[in-house]
Coordinates of N, CA, C and O in Angstrom, one line a residue:
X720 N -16.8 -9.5 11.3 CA -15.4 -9.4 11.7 C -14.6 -8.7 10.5 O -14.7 -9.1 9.4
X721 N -13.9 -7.5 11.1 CA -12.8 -6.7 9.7 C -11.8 -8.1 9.3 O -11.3 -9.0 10.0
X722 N -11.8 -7.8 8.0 CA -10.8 -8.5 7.4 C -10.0 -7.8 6.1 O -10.7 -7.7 5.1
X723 N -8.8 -7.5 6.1 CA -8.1 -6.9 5.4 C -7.4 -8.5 4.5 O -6.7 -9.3 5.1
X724 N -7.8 -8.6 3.1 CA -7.3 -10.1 2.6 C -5.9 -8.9 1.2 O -6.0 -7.9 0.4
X725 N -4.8 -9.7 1.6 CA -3.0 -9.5 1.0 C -4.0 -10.2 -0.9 O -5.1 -10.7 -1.2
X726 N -2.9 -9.9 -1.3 CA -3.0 -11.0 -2.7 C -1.9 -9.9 -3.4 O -1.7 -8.8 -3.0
X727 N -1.2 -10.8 -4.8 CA -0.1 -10.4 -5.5 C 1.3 -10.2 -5.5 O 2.0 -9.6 -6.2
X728 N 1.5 -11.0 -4.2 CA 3.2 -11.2 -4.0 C 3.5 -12.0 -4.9 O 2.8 -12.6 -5.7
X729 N 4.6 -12.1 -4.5 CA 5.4 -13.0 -5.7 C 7.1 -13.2 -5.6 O 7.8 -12.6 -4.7
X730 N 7.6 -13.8 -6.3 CA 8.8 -13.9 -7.0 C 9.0 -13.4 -8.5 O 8.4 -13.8 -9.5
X731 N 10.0 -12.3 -8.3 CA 10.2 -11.2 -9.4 C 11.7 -10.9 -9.8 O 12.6 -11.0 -9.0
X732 N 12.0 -10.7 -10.9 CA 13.5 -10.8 -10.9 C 14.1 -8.8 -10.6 O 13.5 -8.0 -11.4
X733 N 14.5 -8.5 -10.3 CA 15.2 -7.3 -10.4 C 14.8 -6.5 -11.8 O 15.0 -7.0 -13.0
X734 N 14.2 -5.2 -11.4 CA 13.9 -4.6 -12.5 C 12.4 -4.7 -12.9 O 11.9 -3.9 -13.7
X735 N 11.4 -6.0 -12.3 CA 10.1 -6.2 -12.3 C 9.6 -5.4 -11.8 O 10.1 -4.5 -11.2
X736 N 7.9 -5.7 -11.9 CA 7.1 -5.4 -11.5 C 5.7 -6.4 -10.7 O 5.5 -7.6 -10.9
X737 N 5.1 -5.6 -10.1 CA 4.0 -6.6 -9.4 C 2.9 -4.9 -8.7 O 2.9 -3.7 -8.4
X738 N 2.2 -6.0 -8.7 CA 0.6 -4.8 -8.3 C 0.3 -5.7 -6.5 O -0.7 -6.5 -6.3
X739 N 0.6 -5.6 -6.1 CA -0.3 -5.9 -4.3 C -1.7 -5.1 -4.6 O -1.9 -4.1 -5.2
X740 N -2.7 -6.1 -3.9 CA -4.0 -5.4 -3.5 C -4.7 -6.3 -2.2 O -4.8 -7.5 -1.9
X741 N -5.1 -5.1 -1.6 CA -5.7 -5.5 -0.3 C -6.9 -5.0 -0.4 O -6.9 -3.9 -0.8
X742 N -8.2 -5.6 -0.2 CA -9.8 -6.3 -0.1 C -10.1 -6.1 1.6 O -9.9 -7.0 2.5
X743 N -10.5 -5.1 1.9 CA -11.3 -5.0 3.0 C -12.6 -5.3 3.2 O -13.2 -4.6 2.4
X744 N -13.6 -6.1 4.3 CA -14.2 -6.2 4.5 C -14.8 -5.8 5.9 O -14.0 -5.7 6.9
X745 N -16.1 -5.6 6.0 CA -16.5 -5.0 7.5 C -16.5 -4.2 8.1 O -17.0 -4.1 9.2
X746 N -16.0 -3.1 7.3 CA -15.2 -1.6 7.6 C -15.9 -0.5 6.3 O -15.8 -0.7 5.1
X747 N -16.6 0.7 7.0 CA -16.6 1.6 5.8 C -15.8 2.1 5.1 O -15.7 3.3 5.1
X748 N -15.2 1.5 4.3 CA -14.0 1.9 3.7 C -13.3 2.9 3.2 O -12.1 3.1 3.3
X749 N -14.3 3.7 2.6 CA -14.2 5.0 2.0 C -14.0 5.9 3.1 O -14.3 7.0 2.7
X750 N -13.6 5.9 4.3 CA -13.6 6.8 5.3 C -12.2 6.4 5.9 O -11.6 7.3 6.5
X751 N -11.5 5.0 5.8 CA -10.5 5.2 6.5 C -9.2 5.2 5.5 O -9.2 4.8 4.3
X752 N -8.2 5.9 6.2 CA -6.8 6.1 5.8 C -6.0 4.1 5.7 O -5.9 3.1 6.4
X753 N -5.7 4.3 4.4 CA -5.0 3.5 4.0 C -3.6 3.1 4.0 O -3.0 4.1 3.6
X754 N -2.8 2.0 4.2 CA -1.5 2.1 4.1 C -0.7 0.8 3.9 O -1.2 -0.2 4.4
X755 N 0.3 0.6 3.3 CA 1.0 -0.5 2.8 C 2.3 -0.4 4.1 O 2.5 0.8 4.5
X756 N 2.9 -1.3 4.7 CA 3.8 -1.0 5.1 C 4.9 -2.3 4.9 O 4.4 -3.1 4.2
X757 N 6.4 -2.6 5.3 CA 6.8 -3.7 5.0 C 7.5 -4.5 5.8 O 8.3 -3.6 6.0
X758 N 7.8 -5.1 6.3 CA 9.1 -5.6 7.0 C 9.6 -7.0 6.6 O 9.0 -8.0 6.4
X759 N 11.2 -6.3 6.5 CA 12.5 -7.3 6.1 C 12.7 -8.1 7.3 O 12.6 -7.8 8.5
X760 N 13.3 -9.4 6.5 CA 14.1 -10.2 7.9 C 14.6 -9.5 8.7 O 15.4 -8.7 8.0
X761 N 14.7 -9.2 9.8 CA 15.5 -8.7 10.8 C 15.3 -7.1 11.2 O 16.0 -6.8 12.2
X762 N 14.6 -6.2 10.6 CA 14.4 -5.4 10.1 C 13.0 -5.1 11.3 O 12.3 -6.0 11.9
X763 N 12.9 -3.9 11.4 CA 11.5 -3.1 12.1 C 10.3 -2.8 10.8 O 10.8 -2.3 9.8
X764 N 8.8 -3.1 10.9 CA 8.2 -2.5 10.1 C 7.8 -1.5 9.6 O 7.0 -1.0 10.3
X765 N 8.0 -0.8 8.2 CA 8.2 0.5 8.2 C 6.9 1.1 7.0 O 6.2 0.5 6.3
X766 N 7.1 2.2 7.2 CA 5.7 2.4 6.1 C 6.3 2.5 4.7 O 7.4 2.9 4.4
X767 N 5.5 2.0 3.8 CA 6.1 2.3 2.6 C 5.1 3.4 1.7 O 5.6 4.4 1.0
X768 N 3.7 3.0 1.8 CA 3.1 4.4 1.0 C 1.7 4.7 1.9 O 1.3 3.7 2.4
X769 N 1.1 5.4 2.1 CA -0.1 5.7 2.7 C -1.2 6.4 1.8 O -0.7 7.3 1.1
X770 N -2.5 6.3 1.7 CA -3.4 7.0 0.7 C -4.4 7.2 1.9 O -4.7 6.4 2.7
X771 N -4.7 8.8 2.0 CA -5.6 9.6 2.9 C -7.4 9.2 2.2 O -7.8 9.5 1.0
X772 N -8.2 8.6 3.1 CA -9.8 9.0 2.6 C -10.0 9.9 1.7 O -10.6 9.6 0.7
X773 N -9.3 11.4 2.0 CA -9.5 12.0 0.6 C -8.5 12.2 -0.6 O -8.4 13.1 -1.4
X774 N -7.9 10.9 -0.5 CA -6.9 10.6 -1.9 C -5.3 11.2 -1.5 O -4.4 10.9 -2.2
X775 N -5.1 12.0 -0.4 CA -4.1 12.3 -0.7 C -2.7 11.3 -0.3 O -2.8 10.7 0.8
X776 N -1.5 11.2 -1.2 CA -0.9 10.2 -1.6 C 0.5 10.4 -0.3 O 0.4 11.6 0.2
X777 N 1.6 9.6 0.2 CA 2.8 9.9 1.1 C 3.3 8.5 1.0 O 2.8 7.4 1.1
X778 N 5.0 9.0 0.6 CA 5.6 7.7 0.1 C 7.2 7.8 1.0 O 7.8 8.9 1.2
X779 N 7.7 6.4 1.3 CA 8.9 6.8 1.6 C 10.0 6.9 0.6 O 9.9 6.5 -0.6
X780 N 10.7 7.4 1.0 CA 11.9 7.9 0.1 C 12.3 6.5 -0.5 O 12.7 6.8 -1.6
X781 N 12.5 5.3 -0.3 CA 13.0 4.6 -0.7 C 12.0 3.8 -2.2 O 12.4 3.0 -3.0
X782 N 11.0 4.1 -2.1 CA 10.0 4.2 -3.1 C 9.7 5.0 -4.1 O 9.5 4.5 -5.1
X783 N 9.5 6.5 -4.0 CA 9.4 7.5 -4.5 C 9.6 7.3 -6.0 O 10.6 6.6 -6.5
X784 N 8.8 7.8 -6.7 CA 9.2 7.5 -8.1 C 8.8 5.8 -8.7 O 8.6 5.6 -9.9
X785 N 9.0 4.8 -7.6 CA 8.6 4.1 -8.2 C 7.3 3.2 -8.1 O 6.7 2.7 -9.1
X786 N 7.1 3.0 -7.0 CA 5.8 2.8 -6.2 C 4.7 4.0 -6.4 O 4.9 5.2 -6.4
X787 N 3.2 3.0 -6.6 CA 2.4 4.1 -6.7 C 1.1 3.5 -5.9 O 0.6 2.5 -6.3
X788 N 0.7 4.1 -5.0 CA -0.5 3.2 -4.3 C -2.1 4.2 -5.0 O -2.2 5.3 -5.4
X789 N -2.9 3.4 -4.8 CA -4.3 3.8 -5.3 C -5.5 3.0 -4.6 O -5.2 2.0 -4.0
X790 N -6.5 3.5 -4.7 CA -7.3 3.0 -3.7 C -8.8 2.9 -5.4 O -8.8 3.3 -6.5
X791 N -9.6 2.2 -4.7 CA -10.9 2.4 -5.4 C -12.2 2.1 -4.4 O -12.7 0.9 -4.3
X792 N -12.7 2.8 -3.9 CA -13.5 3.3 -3.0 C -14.8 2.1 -3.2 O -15.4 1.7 -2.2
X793 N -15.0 1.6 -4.5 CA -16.2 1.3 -4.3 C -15.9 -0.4 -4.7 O -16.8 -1.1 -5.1
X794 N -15.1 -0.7 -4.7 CA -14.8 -2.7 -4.5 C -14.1 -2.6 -3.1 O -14.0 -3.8 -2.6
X795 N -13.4 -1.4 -2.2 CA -13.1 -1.9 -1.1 C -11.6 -2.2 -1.1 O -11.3 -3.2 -0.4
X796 N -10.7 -1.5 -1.7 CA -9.4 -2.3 -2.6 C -8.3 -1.1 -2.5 O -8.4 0.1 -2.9
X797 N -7.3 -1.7 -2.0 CA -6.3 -0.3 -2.3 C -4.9 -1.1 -2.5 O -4.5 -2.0 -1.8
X798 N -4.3 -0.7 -3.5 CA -3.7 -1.6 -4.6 C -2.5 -0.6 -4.2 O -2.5 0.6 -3.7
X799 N -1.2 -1.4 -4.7 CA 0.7 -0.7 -4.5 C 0.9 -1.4 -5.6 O 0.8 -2.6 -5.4
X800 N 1.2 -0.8 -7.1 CA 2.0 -0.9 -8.1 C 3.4 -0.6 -7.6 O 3.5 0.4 -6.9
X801 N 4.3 -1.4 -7.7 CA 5.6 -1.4 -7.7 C 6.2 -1.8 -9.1 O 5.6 -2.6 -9.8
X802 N 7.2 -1.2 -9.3 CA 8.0 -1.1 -10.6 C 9.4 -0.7 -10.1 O 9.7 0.0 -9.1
X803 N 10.2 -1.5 -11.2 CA 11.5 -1.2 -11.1 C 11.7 -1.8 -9.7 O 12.0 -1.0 -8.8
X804 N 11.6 -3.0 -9.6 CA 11.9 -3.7 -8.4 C 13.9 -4.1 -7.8 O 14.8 -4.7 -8.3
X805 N 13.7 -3.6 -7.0 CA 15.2 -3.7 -6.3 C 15.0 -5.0 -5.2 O 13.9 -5.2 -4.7
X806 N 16.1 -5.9 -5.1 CA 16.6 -6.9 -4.0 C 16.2 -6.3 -2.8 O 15.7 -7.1 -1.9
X807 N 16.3 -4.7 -2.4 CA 16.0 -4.4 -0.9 C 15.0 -3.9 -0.8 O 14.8 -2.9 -0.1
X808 N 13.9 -4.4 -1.6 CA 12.3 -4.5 -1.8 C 11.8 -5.5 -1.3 O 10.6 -5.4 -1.0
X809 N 12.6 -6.9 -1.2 CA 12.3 -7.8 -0.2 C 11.7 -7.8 0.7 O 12.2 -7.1 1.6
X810 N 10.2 -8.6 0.9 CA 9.9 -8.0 2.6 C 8.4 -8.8 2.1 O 7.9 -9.2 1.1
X811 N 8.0 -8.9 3.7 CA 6.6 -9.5 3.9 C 5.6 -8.0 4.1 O 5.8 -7.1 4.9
X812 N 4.6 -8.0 3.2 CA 4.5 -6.2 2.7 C 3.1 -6.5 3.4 O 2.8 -7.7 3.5
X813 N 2.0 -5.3 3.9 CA 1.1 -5.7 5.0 C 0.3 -4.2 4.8 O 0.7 -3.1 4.7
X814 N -0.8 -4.6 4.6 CA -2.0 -4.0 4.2 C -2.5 -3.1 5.4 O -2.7 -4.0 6.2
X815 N -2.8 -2.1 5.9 CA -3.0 -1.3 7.4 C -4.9 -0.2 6.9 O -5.1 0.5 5.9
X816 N -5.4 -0.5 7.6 CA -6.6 0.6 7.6 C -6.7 1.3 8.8 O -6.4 0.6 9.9
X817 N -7.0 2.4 8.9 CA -6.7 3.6 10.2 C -8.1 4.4 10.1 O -8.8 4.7 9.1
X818 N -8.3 4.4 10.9 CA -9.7 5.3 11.2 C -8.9 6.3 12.3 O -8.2 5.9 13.1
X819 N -9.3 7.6 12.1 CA -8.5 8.7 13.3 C -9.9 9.6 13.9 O -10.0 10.7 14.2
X820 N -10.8 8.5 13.9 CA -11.8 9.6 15.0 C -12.0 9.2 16.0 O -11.2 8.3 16.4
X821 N -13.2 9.7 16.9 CA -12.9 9.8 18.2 C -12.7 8.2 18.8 O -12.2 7.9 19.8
X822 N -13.3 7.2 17.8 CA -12.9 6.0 18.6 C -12.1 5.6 17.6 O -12.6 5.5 16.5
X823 N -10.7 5.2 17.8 CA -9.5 4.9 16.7 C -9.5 3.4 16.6 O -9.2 2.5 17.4
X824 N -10.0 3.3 15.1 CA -9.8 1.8 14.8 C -8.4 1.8 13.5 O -8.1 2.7 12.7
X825 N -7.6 0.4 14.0 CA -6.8 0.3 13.1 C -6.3 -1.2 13.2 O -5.7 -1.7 14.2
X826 N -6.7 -1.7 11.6 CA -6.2 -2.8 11.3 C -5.4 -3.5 10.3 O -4.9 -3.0 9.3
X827 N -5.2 -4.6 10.4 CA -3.9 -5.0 9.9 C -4.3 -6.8 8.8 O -4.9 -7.8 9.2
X828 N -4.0 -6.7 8.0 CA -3.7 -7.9 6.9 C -2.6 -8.9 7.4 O -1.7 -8.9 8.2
X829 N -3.0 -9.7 6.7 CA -2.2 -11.1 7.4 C -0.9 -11.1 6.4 O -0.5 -12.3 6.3
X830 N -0.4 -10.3 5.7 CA 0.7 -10.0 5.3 C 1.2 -11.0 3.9 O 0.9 -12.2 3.8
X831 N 1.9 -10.1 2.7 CA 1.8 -11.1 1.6 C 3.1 -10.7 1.2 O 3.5 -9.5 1.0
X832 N 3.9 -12.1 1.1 CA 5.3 -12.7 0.3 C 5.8 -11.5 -0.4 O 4.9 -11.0 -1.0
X833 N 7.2 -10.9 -0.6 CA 7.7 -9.9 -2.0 C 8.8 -10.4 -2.4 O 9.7 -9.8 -1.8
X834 N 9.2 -11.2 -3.1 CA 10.8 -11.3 -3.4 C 11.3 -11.3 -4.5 O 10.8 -12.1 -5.3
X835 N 12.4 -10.5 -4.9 CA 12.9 -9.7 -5.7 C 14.7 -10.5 -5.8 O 15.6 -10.5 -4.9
X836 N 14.8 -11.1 -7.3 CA 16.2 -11.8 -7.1 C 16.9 -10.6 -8.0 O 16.6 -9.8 -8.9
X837 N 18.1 -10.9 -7.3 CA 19.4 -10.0 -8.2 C 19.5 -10.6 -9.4 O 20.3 -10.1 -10.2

């Protein structure tokens, strides 16, 4: 059974930092497209950074500069450093693996806590 396991949320004050890492199992890892995505109370889920099989990096603007996602191929782990944390960084933040061949697998983490006080 795939299992995408959250860890490193937290409570953070404005201006912090925190590292998220997501631990896949069951899945060749090194082959699929990775991605962090988040959603706020009330709010639709949105992407926040994605890392391509072959490393290449795509961040939303509301991140940029400060978020940095990275992957390490061989524990199975793809990790979102956040810094310089903002109040509308709030959000239950959710781990995504994508496979884009002919049979498309894509799955999802059971999602881990972010909260960020003024």
């Amino acid at each position: 059974q795939v299992q995408l396991v959250e860890s490193g949320g937290g409570l953070v004050q404005a201006g912090g930092s925190l590292r998220l890492s997501c631990t896949a199992s069951q899945i060749n890892f090194k082959i699929y497209n990775m991605a962090w995505y988040r959603q706020a109370p009330g709010k639709q889920r949105e992407l926040v950074a994605s890392i391509s099989s072959a490393g290449n990096t795509n961040y939303a603007d509301s991140v940029k500069g400060r978020f940095t996602i990275s992957r390490d191929n061989a524990i199975n782990t793809v990790y979102l450093q956040m810094n310089s944390l903002k109040p509308e960084d709030t959000a239950v933040y959710y781990c995504n693996a994508k496979f884009l061949g002919v049979i498309r697998r894509d799955y999802w983490g059971q999602g881990t806590q972010v909260t960020v006080s003024s």
